[in-house]
mmCIF file of C-alpha atoms and ligand atoms in Angstrom:
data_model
loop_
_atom_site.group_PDB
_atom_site.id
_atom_site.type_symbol
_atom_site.label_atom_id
_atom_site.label_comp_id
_atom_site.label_asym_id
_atom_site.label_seq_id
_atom_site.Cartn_x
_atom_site.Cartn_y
_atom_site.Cartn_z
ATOM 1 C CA UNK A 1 -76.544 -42.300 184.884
ATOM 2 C CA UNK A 2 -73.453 -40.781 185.837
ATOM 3 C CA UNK A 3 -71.538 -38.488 183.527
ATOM 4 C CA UNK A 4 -68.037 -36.542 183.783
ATOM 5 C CA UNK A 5 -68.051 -33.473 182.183
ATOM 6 C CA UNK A 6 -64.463 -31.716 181.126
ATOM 7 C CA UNK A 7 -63.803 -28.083 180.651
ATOM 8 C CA UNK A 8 -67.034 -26.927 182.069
ATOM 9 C CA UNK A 9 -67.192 -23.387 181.937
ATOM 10 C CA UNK A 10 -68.807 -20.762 184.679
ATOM 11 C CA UNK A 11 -71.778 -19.794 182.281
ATOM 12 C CA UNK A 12 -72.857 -23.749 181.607
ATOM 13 C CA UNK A 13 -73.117 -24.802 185.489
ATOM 14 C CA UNK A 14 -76.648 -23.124 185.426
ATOM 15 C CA UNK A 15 -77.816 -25.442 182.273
ATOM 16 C CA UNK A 16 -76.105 -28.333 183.752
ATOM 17 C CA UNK A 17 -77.922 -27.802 186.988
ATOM 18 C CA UNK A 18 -81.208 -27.341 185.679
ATOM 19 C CA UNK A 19 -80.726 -30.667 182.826
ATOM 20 C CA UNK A 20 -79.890 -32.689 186.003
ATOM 21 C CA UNK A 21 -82.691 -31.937 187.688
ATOM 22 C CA UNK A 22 -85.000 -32.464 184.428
ATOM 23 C CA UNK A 23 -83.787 -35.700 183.574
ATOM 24 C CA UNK A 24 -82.318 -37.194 186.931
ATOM 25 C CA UNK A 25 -78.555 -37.955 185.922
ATOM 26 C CA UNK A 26 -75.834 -36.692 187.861
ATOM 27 C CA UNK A 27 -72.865 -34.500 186.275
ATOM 28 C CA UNK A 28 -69.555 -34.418 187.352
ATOM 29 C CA UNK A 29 -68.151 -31.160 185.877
ATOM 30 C CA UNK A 30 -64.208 -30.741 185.919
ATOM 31 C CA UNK A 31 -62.046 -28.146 184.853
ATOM 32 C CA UNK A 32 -59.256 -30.208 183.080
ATOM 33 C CA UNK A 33 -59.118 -30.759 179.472
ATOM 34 C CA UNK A 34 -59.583 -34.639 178.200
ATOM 35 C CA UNK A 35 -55.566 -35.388 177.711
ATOM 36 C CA UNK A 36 -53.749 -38.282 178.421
ATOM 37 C CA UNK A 37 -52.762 -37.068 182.052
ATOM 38 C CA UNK A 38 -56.310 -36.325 183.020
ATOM 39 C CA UNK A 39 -58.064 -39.211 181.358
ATOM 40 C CA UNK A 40 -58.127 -41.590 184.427
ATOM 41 C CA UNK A 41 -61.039 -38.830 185.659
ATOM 42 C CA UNK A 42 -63.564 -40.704 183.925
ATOM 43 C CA UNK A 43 -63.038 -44.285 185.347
ATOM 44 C CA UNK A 44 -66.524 -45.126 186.877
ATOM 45 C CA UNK A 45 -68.624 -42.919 184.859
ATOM 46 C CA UNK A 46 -71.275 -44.207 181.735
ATOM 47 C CA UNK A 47 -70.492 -41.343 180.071
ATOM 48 C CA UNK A 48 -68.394 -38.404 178.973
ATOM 49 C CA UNK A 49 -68.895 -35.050 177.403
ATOM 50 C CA UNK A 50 -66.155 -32.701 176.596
ATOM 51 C CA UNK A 51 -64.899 -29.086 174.917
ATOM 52 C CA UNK A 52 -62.105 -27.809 174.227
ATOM 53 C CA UNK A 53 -59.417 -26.645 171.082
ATOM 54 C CA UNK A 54 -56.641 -29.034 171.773
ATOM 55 C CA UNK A 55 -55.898 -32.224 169.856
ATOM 56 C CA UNK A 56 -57.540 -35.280 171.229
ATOM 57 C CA UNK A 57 -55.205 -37.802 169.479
ATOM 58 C CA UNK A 58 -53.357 -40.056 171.180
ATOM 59 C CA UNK A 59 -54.361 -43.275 170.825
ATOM 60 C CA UNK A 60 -53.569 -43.931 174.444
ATOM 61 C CA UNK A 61 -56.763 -41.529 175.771
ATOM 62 C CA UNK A 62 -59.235 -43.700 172.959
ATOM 63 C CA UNK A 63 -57.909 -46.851 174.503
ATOM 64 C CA UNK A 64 -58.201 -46.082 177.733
ATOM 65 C CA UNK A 65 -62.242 -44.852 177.617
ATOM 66 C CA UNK A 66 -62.887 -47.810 176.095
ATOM 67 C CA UNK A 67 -61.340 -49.814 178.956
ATOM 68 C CA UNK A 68 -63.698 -48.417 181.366
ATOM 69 C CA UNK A 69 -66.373 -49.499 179.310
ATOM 70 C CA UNK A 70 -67.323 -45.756 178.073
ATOM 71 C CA UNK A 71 -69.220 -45.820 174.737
ATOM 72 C CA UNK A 72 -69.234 -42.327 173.523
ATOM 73 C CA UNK A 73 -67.433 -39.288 173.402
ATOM 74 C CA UNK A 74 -69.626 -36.524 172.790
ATOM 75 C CA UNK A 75 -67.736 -33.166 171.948
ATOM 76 C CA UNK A 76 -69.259 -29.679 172.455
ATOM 77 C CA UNK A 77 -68.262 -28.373 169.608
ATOM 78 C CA UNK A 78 -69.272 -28.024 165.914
ATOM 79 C CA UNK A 79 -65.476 -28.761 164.432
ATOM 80 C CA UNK A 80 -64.312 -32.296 165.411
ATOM 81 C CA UNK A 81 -61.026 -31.985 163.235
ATOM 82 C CA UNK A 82 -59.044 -31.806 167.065
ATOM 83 C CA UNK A 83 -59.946 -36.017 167.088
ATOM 84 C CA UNK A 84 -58.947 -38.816 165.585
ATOM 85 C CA UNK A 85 -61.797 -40.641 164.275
ATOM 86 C CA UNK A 86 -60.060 -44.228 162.976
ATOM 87 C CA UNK A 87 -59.039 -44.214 166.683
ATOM 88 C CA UNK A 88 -62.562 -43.527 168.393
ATOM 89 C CA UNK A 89 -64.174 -46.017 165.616
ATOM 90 C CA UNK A 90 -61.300 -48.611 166.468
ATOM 91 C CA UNK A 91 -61.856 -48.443 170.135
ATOM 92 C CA UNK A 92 -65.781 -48.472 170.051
ATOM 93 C CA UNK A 93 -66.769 -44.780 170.797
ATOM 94 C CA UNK A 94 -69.227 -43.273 169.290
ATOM 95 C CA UNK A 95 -67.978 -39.508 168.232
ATOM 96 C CA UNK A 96 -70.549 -36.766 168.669
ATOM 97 C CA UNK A 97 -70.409 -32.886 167.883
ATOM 98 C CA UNK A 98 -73.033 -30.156 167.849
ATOM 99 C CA UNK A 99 -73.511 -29.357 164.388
ATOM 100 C CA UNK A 100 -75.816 -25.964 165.302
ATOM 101 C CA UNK A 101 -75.972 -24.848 168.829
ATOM 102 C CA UNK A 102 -76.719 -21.435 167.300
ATOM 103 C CA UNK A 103 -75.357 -20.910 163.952
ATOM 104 C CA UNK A 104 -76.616 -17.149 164.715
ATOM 105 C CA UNK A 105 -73.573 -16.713 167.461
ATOM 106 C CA UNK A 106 -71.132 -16.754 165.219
ATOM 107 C CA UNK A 107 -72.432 -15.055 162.102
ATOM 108 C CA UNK A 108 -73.170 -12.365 164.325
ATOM 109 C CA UNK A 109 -69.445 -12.117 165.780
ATOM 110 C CA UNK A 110 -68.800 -12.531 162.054
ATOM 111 C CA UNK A 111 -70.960 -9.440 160.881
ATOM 112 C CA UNK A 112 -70.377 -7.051 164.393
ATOM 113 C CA UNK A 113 -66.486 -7.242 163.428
ATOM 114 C CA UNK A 114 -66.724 -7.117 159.957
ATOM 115 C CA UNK A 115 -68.848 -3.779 160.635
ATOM 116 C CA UNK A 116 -66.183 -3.027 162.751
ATOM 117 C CA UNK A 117 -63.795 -2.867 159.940
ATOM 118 C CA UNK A 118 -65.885 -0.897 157.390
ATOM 119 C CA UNK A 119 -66.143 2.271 159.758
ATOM 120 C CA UNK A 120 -62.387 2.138 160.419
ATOM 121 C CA UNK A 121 -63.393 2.067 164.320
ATOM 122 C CA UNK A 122 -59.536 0.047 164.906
ATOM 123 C CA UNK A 123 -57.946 3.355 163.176
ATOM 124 C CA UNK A 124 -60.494 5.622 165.124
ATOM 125 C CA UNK A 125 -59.498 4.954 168.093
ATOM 126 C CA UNK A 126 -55.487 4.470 167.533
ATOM 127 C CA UNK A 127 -55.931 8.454 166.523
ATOM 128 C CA UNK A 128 -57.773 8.994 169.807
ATOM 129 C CA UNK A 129 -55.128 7.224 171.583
ATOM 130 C CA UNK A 130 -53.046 9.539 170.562
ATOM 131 C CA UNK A 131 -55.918 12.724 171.269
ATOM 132 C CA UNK A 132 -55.849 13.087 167.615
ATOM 133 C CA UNK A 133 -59.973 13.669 166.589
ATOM 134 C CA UNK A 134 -59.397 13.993 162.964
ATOM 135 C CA UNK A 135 -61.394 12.254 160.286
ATOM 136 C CA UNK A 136 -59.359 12.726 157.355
ATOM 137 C CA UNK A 137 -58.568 9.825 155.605
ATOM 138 C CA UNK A 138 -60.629 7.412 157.437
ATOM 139 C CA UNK A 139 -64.366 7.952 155.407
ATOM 140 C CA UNK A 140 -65.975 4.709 155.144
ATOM 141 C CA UNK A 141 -68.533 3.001 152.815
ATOM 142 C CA UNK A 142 -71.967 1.674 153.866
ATOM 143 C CA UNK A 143 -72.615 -2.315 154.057
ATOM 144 C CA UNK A 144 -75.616 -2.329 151.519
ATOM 145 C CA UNK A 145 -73.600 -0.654 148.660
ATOM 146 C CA UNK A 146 -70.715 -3.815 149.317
ATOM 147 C CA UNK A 147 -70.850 -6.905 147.978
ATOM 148 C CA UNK A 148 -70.230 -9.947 150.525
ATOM 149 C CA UNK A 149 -68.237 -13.291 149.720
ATOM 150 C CA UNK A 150 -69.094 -16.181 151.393
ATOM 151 C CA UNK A 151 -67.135 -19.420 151.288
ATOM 152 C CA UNK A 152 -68.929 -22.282 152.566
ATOM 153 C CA UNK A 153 -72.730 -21.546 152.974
ATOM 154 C CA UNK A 154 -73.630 -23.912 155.517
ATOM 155 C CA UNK A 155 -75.270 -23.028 158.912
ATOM 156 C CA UNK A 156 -73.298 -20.545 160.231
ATOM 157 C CA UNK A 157 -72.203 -19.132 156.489
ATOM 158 C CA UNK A 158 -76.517 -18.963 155.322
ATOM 159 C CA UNK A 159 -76.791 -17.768 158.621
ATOM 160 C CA UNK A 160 -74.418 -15.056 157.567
ATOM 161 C CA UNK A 161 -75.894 -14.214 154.171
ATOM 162 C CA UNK A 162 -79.212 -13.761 155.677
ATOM 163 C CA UNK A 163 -77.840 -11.384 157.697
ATOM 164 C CA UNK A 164 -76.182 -9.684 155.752
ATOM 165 C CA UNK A 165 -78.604 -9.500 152.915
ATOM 166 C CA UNK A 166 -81.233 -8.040 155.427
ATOM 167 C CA UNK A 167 -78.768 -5.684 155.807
ATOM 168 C CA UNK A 168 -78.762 -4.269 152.151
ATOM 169 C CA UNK A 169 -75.808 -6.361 150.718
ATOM 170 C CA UNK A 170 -75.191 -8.207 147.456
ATOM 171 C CA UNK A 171 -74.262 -11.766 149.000
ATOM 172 C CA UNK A 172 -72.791 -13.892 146.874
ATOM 173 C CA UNK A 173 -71.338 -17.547 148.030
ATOM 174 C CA UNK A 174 -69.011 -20.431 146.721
ATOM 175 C CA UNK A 175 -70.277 -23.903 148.108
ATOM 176 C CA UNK A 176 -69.657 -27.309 146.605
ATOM 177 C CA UNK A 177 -73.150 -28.183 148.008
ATOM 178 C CA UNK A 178 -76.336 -26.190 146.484
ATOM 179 C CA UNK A 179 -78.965 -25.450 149.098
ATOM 180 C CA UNK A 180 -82.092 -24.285 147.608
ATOM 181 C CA UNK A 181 -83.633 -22.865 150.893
ATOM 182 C CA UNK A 182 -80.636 -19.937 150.400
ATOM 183 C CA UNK A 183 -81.961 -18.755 147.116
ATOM 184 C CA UNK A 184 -83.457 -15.961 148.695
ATOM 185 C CA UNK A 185 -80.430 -14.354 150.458
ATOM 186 C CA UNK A 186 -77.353 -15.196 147.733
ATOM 187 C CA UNK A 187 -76.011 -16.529 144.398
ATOM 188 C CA UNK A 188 -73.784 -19.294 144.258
ATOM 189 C CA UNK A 189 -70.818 -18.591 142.349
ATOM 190 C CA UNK A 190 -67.252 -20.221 142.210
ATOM 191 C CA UNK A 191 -64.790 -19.289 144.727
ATOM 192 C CA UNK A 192 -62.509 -17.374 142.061
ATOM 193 C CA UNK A 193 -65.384 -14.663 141.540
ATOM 194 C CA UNK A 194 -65.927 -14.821 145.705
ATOM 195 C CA UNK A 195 -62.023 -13.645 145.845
ATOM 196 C CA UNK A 196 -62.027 -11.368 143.245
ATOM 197 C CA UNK A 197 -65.604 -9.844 143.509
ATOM 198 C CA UNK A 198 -66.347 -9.429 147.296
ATOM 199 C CA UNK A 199 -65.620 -6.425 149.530
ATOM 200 C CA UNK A 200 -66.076 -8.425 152.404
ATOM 201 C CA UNK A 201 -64.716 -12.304 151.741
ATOM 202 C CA UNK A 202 -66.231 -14.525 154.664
ATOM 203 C CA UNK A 203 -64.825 -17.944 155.434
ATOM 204 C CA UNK A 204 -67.469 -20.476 157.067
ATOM 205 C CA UNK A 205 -66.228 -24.152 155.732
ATOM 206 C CA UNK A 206 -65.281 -26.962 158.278
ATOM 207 C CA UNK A 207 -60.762 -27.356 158.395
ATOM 208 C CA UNK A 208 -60.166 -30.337 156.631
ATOM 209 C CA UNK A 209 -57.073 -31.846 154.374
ATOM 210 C CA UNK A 210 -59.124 -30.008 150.977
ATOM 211 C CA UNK A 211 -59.788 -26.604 153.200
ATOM 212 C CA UNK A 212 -56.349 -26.521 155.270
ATOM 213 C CA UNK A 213 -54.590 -23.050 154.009
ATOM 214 C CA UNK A 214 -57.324 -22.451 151.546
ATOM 215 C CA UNK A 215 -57.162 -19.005 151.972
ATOM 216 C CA UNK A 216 -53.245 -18.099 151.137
ATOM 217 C CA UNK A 217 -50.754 -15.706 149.332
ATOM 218 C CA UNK A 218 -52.511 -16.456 145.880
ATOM 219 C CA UNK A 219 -56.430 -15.858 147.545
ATOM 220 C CA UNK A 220 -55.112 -12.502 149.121
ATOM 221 C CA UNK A 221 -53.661 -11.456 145.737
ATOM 222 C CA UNK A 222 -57.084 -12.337 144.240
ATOM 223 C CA UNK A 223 -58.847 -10.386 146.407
ATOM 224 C CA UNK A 224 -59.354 -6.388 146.106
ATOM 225 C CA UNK A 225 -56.786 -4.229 147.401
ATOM 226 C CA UNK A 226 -60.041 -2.509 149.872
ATOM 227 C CA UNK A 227 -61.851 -5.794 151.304
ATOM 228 C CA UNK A 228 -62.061 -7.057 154.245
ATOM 229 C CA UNK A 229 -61.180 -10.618 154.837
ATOM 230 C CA UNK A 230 -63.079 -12.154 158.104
ATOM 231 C CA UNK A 231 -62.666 -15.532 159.457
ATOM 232 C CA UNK A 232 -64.859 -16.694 162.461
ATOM 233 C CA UNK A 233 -64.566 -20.339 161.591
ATOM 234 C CA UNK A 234 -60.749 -21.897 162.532
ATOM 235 C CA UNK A 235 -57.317 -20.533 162.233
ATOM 236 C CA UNK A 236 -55.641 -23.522 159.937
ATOM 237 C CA UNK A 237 -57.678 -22.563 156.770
ATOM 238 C CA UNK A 238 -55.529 -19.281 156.611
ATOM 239 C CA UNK A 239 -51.720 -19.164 155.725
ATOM 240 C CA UNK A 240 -50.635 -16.649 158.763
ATOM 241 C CA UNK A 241 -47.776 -15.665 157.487
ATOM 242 C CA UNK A 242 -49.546 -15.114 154.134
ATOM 243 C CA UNK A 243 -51.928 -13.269 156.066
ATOM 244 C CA UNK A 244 -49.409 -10.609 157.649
ATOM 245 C CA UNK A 245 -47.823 -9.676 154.673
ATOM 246 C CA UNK A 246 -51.018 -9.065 152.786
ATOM 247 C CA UNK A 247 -52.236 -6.458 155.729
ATOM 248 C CA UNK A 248 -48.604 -5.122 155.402
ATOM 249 C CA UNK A 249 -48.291 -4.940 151.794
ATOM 250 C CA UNK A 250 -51.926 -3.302 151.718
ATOM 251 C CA UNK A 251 -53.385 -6.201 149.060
ATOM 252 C CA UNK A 252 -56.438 -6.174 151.323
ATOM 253 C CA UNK A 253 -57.629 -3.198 153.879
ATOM 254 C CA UNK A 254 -58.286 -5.095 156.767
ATOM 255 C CA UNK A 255 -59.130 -8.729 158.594
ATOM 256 C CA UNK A 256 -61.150 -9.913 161.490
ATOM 257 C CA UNK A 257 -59.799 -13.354 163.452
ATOM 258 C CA UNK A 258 -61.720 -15.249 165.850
ATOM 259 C CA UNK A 259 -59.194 -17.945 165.447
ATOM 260 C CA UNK A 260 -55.666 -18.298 164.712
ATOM 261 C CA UNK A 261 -53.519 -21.376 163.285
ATOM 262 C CA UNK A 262 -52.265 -21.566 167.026
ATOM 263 C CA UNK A 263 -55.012 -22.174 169.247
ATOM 264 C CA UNK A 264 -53.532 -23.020 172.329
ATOM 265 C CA UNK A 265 -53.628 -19.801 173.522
ATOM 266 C CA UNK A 266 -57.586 -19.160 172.899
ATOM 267 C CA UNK A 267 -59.369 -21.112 175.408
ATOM 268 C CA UNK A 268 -60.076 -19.568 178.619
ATOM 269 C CA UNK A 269 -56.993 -18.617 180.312
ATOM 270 C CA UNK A 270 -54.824 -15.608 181.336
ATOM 271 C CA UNK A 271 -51.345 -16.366 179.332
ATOM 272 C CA UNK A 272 -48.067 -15.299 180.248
ATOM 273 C CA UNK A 273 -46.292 -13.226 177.987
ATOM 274 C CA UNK A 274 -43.668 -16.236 177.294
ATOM 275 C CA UNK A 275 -46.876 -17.596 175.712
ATOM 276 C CA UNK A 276 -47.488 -15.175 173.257
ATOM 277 C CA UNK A 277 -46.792 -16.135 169.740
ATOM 278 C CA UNK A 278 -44.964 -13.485 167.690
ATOM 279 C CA UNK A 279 -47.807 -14.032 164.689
ATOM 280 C CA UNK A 280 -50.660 -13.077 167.179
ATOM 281 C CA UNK A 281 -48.450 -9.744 168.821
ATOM 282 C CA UNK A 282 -48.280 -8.733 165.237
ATOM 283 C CA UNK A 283 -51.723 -8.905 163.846
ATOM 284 C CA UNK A 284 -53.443 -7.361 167.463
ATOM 285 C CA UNK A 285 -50.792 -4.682 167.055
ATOM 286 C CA UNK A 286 -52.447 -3.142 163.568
ATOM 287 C CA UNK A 287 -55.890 -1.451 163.898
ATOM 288 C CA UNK A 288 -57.042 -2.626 160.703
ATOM 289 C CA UNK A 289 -57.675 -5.949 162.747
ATOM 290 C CA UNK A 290 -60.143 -6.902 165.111
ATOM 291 C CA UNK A 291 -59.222 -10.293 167.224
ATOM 292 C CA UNK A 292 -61.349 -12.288 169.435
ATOM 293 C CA UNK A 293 -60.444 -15.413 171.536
ATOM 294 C CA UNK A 294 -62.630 -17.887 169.399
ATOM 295 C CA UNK A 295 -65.374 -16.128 171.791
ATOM 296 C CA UNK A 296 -67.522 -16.046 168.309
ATOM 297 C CA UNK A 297 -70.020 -18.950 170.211
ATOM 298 C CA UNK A 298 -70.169 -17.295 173.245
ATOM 299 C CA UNK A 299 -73.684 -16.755 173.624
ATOM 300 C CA UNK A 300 -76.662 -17.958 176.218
ATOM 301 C CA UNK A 301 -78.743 -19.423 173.902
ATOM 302 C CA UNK A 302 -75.855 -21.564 172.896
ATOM 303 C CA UNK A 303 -74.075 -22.491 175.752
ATOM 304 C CA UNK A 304 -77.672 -23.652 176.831
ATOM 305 C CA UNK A 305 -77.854 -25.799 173.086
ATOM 306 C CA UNK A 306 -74.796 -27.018 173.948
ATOM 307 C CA UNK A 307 -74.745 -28.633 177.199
ATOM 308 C CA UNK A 308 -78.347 -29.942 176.437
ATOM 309 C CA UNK A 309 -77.894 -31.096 173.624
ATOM 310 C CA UNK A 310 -74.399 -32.739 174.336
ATOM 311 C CA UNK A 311 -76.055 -34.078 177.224
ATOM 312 C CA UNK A 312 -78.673 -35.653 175.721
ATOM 313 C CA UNK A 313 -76.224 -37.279 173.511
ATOM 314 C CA UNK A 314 -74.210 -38.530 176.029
ATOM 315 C CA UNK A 315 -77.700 -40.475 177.289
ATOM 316 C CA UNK A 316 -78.858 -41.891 173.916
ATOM 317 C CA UNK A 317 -75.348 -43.661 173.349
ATOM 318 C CA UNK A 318 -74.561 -44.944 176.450
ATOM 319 C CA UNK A 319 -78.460 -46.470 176.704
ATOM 320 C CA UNK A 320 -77.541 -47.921 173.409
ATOM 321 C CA UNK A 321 -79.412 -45.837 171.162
ATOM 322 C CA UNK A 322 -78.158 -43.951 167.750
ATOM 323 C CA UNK A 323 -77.847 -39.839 167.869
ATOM 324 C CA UNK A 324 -78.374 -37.943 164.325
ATOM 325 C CA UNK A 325 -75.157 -35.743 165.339
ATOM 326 C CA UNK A 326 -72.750 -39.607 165.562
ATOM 327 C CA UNK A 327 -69.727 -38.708 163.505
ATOM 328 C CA UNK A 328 -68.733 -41.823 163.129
HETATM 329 P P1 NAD B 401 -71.541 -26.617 158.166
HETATM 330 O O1 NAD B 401 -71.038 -28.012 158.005
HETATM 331 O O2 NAD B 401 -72.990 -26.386 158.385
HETATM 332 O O3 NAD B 401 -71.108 -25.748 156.897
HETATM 333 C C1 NAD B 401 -69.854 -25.843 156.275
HETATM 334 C C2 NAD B 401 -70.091 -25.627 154.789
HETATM 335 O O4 NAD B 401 -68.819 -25.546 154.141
HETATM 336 C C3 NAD B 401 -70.869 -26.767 154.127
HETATM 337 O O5 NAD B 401 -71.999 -26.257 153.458
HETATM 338 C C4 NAD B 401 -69.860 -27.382 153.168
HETATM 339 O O6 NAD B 401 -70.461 -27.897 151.988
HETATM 340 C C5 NAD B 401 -68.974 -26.182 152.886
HETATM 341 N N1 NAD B 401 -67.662 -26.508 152.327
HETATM 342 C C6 NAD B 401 -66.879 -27.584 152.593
HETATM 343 N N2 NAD B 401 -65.740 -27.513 151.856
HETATM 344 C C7 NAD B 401 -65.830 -26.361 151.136
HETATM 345 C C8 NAD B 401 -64.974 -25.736 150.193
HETATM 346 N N3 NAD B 401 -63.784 -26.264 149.850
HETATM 347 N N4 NAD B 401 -65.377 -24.568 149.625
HETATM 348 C C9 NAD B 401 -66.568 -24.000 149.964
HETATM 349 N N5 NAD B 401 -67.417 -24.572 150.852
HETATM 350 C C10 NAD B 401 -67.045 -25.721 151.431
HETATM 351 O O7 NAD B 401 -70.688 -25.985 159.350
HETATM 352 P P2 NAD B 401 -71.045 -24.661 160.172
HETATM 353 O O8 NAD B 401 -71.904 -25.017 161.322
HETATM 354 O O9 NAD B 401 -71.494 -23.612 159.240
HETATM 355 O O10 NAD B 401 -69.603 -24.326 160.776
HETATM 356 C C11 NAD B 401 -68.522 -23.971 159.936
HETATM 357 C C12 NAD B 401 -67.244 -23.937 160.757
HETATM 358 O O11 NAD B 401 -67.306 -22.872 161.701
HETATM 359 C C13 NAD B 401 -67.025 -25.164 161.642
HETATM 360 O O12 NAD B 401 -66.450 -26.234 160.921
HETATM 361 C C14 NAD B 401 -66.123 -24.655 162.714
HETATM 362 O O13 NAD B 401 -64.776 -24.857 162.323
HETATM 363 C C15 NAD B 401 -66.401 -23.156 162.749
HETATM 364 N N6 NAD B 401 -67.001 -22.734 164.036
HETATM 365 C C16 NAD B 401 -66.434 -21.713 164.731
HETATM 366 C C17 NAD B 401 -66.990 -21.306 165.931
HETATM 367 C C18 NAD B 401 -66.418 -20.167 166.733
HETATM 368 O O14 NAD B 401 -66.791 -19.979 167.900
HETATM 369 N N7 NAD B 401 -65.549 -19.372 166.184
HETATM 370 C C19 NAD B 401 -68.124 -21.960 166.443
HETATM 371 C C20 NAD B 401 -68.697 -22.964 165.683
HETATM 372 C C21 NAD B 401 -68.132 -23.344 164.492
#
């Protein structure tokens, strides 16, 4: 079988190599994104696997895969918001994501930078910037004496509260869906006493139309003029703006981003300064912030789940069979 791959990245050539030679298919890895321009690529090929944070929805790039007889689209990704799935279900294709590569990646990025913010490391090291050694003013408080909010307590968010309740923490969590095997790291609550209880407030739900600026002016008033608000999960379920002047007004002491509403700027790439949104200079400026490029995923274990297990996808569908992880 022959498969185009977009957006391949340095670290998953290894994985690709190693699934060819295991299963006998041949991958043709490109460096483009799956747009409109570079959709022509996969003319020829059974089947196509892709990555990246842009949109994917123009009808045009649905219609097109279709006419070359393609089947699937399998994303490697867990959020599939960036597609349009009326579109994919009109033209055939079977949508496919990667619902848990390693929900441990992230709620680890999620915890290191949240840790991050409770010893005041960002205003450490502005003072020794500056040669100033001082530690007045900056004392911290210790994780198992904090409580920890988290909303949405799915696979990365349990992931998260086990983590953190290993750690000594109260977790508590807001969830519309009740999973019993969490009992023994948190208490479901309602998202009201997640604002107003939590030191740390942790966001790990999917960006949808109900989720989409969940967390805004009114949530950051709710929440306690010294927690820490940390969002690993997308940019779009945060009012910037709202965001900003909350840091600046001091209603919370600090946030950690591994996305932003803007995402064109996160994947891969050395920007020009042109680039830069004025949102993003203003929120890496303050050292009571701690900003990654959505790099939360970025480990071996699940760059390895995720071109094997997007691969495999890619092999089921186009053979005709059904994949648990079809998202439509
Ligand atoms: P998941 O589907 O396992 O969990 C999401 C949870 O959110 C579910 O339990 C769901 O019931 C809950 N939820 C939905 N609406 C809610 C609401 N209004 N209030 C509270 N809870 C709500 O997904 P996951 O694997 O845990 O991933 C979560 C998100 O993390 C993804 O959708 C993706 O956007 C993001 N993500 C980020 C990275 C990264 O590198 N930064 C990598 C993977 C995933």
């Amino acid at each position: 079988m022959k498969i185009i791959m977009y957006s391949v990245l340095e670290e998953e050539k290894p994985y690709i190599k190693s699934w060819e030679e295991k299963t006998g298919n041949k991958v043709t890895q490109v460096n483009d994104m799956l747009t409109p321009e570079t959709v022509d690529l996969a003319k020829g090929f059974d089947g196509i696997d892709i990555q990246q944070t842009h949109d994917v929805k123009d009808p045009i790039v649905y219609e097109k895969l279709a006419s070359y007889g393609l089947k699937q689209i399998t994303s490697r990704t867990v959020g599939y918001e960036t597609f349009d799935l009326n579109e994919a279900t009109k033209n055939g294709l079977t949508l496919t994501n990667i619902p848990a590569y390693s929900p441990r990646a992230i709620a680890e990025m999620g915890v290191t930078q949240a840790m991050y913010l409770i010893r005041n490391i960002g205003y450490f090291q502005e003072r020794m910037d500056n040669l100033n050694f001082e530690w007045h003013g900056l004392i911290s408080r210790e994780i198992h004496d904090l409580t920890v909010g988290i909303i949405g307590a799915g696979h990365i968010g349990g992931a998260s509260a086990q983590i953190y309740k290993a750690l000594g923490a109260k977790v508590i969590a807001t969830d519309p869906v009740y999973n019993v095997e969490l009992e023994p790291y948190l208490e479901y609550t309602d998202l009201e006493t997640v604002l107003t209880q939590s030191d740390v407030v942790t966001i790990h739900t999917p960006l949808q139309d109900d989720t989409r600026n969940i967390i805004d002016a009114a949530a950051f008033k709710k929440m306690k003029n010294t927690a820490y608000f940390i969002n690993m999960a997308r940019g779009g379920l945060v009012d910037t703006q709202a965001l900003i002047d909350a840091l600046n007004n001091h209603e919370i002491a600090g946030a950690a981003l591994d996305t932003i509403a803007d995402e064109t700027l996160f994947f891969e790439k050395q920007a020009k300064p042109e680039e830069i949104p004025e949102d993003y200079k203003e929120l890496r400026a303050m050292p009571n912030v701690s900003m990654t490029p959505h790099s939360a995923f970025f480990t071996n274990k699940a760059i390895k789940n995720i071109v094997e297990i997007g691969l495999n996808d890619v092999v089921t569908i186009a053979n005709g069979g059904k994949s648990p992880h079809a998202l439509n």
